[in-house]
PDB file of C-alpha atoms in Angstrom:
ATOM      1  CA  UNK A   1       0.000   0.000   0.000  1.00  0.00           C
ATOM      2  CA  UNK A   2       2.350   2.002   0.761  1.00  0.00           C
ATOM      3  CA  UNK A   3       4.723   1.164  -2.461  1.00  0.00           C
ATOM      4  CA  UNK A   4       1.604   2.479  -4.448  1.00  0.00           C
ATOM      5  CA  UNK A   5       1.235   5.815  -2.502  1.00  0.00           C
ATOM      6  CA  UNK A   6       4.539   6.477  -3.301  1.00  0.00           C
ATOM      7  CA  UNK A   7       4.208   5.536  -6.636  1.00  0.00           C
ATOM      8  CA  UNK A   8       1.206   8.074  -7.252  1.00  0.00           C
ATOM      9  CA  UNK A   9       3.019  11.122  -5.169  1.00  0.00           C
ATOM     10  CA  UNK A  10       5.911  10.460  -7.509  1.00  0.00           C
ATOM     11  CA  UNK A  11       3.469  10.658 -10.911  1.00  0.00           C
ATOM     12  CA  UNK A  12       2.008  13.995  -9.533  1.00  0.00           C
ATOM     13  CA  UNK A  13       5.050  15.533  -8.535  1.00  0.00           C
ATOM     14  CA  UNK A  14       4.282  14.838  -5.206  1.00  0.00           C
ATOM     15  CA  UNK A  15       7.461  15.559  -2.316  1.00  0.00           C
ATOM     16  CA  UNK A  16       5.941  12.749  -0.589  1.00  0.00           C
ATOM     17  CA  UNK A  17       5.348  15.103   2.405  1.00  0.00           C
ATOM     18  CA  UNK A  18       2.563  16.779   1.047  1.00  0.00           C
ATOM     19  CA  UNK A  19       4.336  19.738  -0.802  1.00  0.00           C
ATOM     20  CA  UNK A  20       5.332  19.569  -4.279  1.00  0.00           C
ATOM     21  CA  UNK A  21       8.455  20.338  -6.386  1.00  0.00           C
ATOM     22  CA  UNK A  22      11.133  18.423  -3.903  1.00  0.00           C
ATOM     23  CA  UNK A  23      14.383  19.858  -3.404  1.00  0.00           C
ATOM     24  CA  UNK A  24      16.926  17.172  -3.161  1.00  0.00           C
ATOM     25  CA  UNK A  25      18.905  19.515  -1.059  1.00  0.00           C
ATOM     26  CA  UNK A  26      16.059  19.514   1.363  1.00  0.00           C
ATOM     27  CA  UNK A  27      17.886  15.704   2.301  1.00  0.00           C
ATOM     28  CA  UNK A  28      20.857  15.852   1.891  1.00  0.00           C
ATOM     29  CA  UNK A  29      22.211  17.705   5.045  1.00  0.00           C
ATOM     30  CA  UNK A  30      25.439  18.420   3.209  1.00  0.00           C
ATOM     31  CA  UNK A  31      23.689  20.658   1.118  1.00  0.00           C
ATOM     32  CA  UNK A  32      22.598  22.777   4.313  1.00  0.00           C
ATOM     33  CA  UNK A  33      26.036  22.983   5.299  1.00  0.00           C
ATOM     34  CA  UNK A  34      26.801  24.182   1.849  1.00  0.00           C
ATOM     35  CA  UNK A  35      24.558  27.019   1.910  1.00  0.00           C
ATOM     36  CA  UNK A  36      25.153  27.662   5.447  1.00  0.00           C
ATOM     37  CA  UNK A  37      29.464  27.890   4.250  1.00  0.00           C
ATOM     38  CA  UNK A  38      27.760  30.447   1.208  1.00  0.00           C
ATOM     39  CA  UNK A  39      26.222  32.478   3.426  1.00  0.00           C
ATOM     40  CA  UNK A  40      29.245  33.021   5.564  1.00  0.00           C
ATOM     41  CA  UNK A  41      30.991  33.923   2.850  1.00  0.00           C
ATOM     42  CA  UNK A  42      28.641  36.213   1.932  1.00  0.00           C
ATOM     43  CA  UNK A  43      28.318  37.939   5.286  1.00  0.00           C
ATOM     44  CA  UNK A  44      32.761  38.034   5.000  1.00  0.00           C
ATOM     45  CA  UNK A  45      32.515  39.446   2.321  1.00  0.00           C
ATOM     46  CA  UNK A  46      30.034  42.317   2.680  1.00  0.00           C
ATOM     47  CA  UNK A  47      32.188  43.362   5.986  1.00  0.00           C
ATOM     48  CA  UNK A  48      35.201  43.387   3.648  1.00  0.00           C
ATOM     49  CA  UNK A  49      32.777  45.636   1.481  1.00  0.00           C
ATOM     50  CA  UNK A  50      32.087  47.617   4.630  1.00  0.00           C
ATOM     51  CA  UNK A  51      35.584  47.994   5.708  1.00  0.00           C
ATOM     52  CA  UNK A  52      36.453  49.031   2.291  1.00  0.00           C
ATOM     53  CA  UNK A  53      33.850  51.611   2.545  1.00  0.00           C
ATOM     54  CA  UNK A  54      35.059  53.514   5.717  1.00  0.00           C
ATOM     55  CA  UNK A  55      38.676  53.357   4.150  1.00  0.00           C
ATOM     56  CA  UNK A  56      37.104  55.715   1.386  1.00  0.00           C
ATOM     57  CA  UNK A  57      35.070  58.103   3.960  1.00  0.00           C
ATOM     58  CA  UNK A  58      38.209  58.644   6.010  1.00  0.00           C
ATOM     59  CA  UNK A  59      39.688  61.932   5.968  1.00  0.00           C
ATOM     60  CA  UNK A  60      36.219  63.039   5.127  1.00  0.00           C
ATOM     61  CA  UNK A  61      33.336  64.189   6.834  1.00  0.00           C
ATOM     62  CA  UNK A  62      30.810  61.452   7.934  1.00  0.00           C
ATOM     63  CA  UNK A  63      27.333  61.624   9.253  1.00  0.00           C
ATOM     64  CA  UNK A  64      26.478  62.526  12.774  1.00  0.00           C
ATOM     65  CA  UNK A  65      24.501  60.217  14.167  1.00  0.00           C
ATOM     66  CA  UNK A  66      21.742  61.089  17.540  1.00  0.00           C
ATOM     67  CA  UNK A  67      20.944  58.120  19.624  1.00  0.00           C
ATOM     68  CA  UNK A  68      17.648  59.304  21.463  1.00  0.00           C
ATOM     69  CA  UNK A  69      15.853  57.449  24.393  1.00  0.00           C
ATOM     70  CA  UNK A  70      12.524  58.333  25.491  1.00  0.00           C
ATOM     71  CA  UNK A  71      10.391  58.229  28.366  1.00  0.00           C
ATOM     72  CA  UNK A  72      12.704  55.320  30.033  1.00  0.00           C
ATOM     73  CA  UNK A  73      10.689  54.588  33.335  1.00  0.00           C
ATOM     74  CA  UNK A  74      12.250  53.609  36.573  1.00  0.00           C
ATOM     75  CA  UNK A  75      11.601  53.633  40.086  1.00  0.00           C
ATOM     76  CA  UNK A  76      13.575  56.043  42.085  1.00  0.00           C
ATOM     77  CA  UNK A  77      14.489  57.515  45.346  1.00  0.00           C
ATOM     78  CA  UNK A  78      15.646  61.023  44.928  1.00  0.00           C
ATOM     79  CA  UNK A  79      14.522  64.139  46.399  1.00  0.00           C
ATOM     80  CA  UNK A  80      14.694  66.682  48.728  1.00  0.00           C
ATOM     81  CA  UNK A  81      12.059  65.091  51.387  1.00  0.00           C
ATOM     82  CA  UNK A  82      13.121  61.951  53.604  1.00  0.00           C
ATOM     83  CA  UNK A  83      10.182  60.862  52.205  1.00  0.00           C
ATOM     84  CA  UNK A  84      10.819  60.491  48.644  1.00  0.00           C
ATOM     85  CA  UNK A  85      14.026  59.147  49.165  1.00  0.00           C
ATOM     86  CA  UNK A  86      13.261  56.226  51.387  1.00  0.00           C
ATOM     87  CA  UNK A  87       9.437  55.876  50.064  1.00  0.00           C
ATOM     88  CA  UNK A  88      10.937  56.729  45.831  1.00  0.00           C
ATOM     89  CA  UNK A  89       8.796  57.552  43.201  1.00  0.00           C
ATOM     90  CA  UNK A  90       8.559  57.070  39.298  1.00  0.00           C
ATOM     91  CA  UNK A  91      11.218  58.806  37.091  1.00  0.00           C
ATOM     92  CA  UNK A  92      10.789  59.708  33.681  1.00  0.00           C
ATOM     93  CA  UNK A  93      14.596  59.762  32.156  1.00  0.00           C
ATOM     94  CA  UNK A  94      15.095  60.834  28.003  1.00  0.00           C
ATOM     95  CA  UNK A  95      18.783  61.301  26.751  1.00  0.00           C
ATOM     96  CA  UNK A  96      20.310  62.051  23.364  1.00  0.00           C
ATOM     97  CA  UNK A  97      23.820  61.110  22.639  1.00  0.00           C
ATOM     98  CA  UNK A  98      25.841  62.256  19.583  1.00  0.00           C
ATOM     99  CA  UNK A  99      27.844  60.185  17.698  1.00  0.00           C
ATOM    100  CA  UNK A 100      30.351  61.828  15.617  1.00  0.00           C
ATOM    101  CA  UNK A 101      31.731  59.497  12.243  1.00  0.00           C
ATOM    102  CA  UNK A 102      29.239  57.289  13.310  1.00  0.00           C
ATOM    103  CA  UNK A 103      30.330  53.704  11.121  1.00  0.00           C
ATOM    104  CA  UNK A 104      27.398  52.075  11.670  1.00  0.00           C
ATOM    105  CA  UNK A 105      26.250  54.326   9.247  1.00  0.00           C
ATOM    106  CA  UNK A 106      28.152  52.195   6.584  1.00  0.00           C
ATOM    107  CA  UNK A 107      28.863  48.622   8.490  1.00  0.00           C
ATOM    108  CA  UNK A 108      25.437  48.404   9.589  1.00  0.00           C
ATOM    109  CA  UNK A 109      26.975  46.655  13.217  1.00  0.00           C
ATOM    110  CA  UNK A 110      25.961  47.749  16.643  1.00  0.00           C
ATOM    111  CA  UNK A 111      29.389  47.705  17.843  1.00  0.00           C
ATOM    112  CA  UNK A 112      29.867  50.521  15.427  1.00  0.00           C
ATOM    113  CA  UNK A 113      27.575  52.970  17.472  1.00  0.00           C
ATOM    114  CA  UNK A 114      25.994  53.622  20.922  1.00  0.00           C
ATOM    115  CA  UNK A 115      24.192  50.370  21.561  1.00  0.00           C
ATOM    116  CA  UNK A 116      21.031  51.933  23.061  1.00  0.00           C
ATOM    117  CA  UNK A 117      19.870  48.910  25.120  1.00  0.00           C
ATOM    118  CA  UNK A 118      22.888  48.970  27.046  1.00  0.00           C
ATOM    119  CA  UNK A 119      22.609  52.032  27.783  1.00  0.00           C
ATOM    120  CA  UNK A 120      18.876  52.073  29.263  1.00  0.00           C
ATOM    121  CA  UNK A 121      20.919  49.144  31.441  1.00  0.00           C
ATOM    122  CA  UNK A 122      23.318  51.879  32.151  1.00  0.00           C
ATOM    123  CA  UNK A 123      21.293  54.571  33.380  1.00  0.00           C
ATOM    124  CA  UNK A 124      18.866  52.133  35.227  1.00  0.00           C
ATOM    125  CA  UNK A 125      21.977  51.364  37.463  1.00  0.00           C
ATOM    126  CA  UNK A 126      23.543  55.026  37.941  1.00  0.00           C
ATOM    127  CA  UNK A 127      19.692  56.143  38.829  1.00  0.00           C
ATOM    128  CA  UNK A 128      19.108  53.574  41.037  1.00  0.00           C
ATOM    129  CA  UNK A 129      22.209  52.534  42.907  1.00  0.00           C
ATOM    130  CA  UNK A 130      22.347  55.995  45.289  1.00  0.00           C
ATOM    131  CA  UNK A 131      19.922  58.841  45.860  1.00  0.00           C
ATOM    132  CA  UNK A 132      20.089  62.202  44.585  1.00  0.00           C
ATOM    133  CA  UNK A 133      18.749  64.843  46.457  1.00  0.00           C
ATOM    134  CA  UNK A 134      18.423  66.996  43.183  1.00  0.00           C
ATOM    135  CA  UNK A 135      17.723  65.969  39.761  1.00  0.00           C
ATOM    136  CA  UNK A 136      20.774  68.131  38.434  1.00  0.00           C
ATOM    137  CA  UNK A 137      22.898  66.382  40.313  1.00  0.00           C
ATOM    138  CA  UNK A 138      21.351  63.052  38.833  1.00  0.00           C
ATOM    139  CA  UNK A 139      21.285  64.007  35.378  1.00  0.00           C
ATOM    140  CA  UNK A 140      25.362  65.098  35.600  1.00  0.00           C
ATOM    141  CA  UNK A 141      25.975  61.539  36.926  1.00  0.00           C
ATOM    142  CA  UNK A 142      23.891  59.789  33.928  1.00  0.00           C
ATOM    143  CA  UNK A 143      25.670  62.012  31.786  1.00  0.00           C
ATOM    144  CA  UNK A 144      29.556  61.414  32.939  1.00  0.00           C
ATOM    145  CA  UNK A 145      28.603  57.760  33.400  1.00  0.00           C
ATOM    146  CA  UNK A 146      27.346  57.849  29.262  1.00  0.00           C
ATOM    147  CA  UNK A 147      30.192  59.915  28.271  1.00  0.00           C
ATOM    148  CA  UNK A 148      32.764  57.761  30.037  1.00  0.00           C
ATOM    149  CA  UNK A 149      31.945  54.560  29.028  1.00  0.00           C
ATOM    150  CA  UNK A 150      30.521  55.225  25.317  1.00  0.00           C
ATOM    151  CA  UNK A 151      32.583  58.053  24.363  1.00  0.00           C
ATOM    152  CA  UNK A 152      29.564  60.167  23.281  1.00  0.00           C
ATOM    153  CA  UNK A 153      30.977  63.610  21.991  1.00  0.00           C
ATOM    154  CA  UNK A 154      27.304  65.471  23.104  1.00  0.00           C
ATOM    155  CA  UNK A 155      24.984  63.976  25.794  1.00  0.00           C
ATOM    156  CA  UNK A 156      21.786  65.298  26.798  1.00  0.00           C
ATOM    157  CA  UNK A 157      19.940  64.215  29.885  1.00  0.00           C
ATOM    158  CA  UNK A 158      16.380  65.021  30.788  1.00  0.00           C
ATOM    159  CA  UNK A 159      14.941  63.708  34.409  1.00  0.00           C
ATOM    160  CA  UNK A 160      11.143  64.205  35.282  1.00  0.00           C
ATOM    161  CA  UNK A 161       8.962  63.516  37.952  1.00  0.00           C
ATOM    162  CA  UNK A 162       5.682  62.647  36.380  1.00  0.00           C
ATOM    163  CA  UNK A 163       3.882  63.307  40.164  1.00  0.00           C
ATOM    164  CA  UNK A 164       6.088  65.526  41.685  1.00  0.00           C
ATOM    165  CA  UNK A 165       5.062  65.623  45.832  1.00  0.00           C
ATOM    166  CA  UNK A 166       4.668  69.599  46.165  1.00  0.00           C
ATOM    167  CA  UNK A 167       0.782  70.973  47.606  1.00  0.00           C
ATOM    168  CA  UNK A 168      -0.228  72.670  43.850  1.00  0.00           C
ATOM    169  CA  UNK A 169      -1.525  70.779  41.033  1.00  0.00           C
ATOM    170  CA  UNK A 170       1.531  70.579  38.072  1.00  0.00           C
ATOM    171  CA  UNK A 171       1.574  67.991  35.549  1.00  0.00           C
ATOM    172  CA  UNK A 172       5.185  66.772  35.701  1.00  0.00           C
ATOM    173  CA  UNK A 173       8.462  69.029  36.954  1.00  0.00           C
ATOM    174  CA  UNK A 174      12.010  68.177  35.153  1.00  0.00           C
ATOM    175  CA  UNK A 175      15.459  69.180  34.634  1.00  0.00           C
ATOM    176  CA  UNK A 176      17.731  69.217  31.729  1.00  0.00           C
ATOM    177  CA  UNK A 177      21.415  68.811  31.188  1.00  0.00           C
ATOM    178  CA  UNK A 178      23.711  69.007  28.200  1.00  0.00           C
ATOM    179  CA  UNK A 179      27.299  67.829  29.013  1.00  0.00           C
ATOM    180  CA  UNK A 180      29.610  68.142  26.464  1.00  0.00           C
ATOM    181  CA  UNK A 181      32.188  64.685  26.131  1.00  0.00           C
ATOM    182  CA  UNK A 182      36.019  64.937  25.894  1.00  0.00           C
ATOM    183  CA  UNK A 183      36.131  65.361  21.848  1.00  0.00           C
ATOM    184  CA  UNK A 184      33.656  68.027  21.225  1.00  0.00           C
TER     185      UNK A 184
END
């Protein structure tokens, strides 16, 4: 029974598996590694592309790239008040970092550029590690911490407190800092 089922799959152009038009690459597993060896070689050489690429961009100018961040949310315990710093409160925390001959640009690799994620991971820590009493003084840390260990050339820090604890009703209060990095 079976002999004849694959005898009628084979007349229709049957795979056998239900599908039709069988690639005979689809069993052989040397054929994966193959295409799996072709693809490497493809990905080689596109970053020898790549590299070739920045060798003809240097000594001019390249694009200037802005990493932004948004409305990262953490809970925090800075403030004036004994309360907020041993009850804390939500923080709001934005930043914009500028990358100068950003390669990325042309290698299309995150090591090439400010790998945002990390950062968030970054900030999370320096925010949340000590208390502030002012949100100046926490935005200068984010931003020497950012500078420091990604070598932005601009970084801009924003810190707000969506519910800020004062007696009058104000929708959010915040503070901004710009901190230039060592090569700007």
């Amino acid at each position: 029974m079976d002999d004849e089922r694959d005898e009628r799959a084979s007349d229709e152009g049957d795979d056998g598996r239900g599908g039709r038009n069988f690639d005979p690459r689809d069993a052989d597993p040397r054929a994966d590694d193959a295409a799996g060896a072709a693809d490497v070689d493809a990905d080689v050489e596109e970053d020898e592309e790549d590299d070739d690429d920045l060798e003809e961009l240097d000594g001019e100018e390249r694009d200037e790239v802005t990493v932004e961040i948004r409305g990262l949310s953490l809970y925090t315990h800075h403030g004036v008040s004994a309360a907020e710093r041993e009850i804390g409160q939500r923080l709001l925390v934005d930043l914009r970092m500028a990358v100068v001959d950003c390669d990325a640009v042309v290698t299309d690799r995150v090591a090439d550029t400010i790998d945002y994620g990390e950062v968030c991971q970054l900030v999370a820590l320096v925010a949340q590690q000590r208390s502030y009493k002012t949100l100046e003084r926490l935005c200068a840390a984010i931003a020497d911490r950012v500078v420091s260990d990604y070598g932005a050339e601009e970084v801009w820090v924003k810190c707000t407190k969506p519910e800020p604890p004062i007696p009058l009703a104000v929708e959010e209060v915040s503070v901004e800092l710009w901190r230039a990095g060592d090569g700007a």
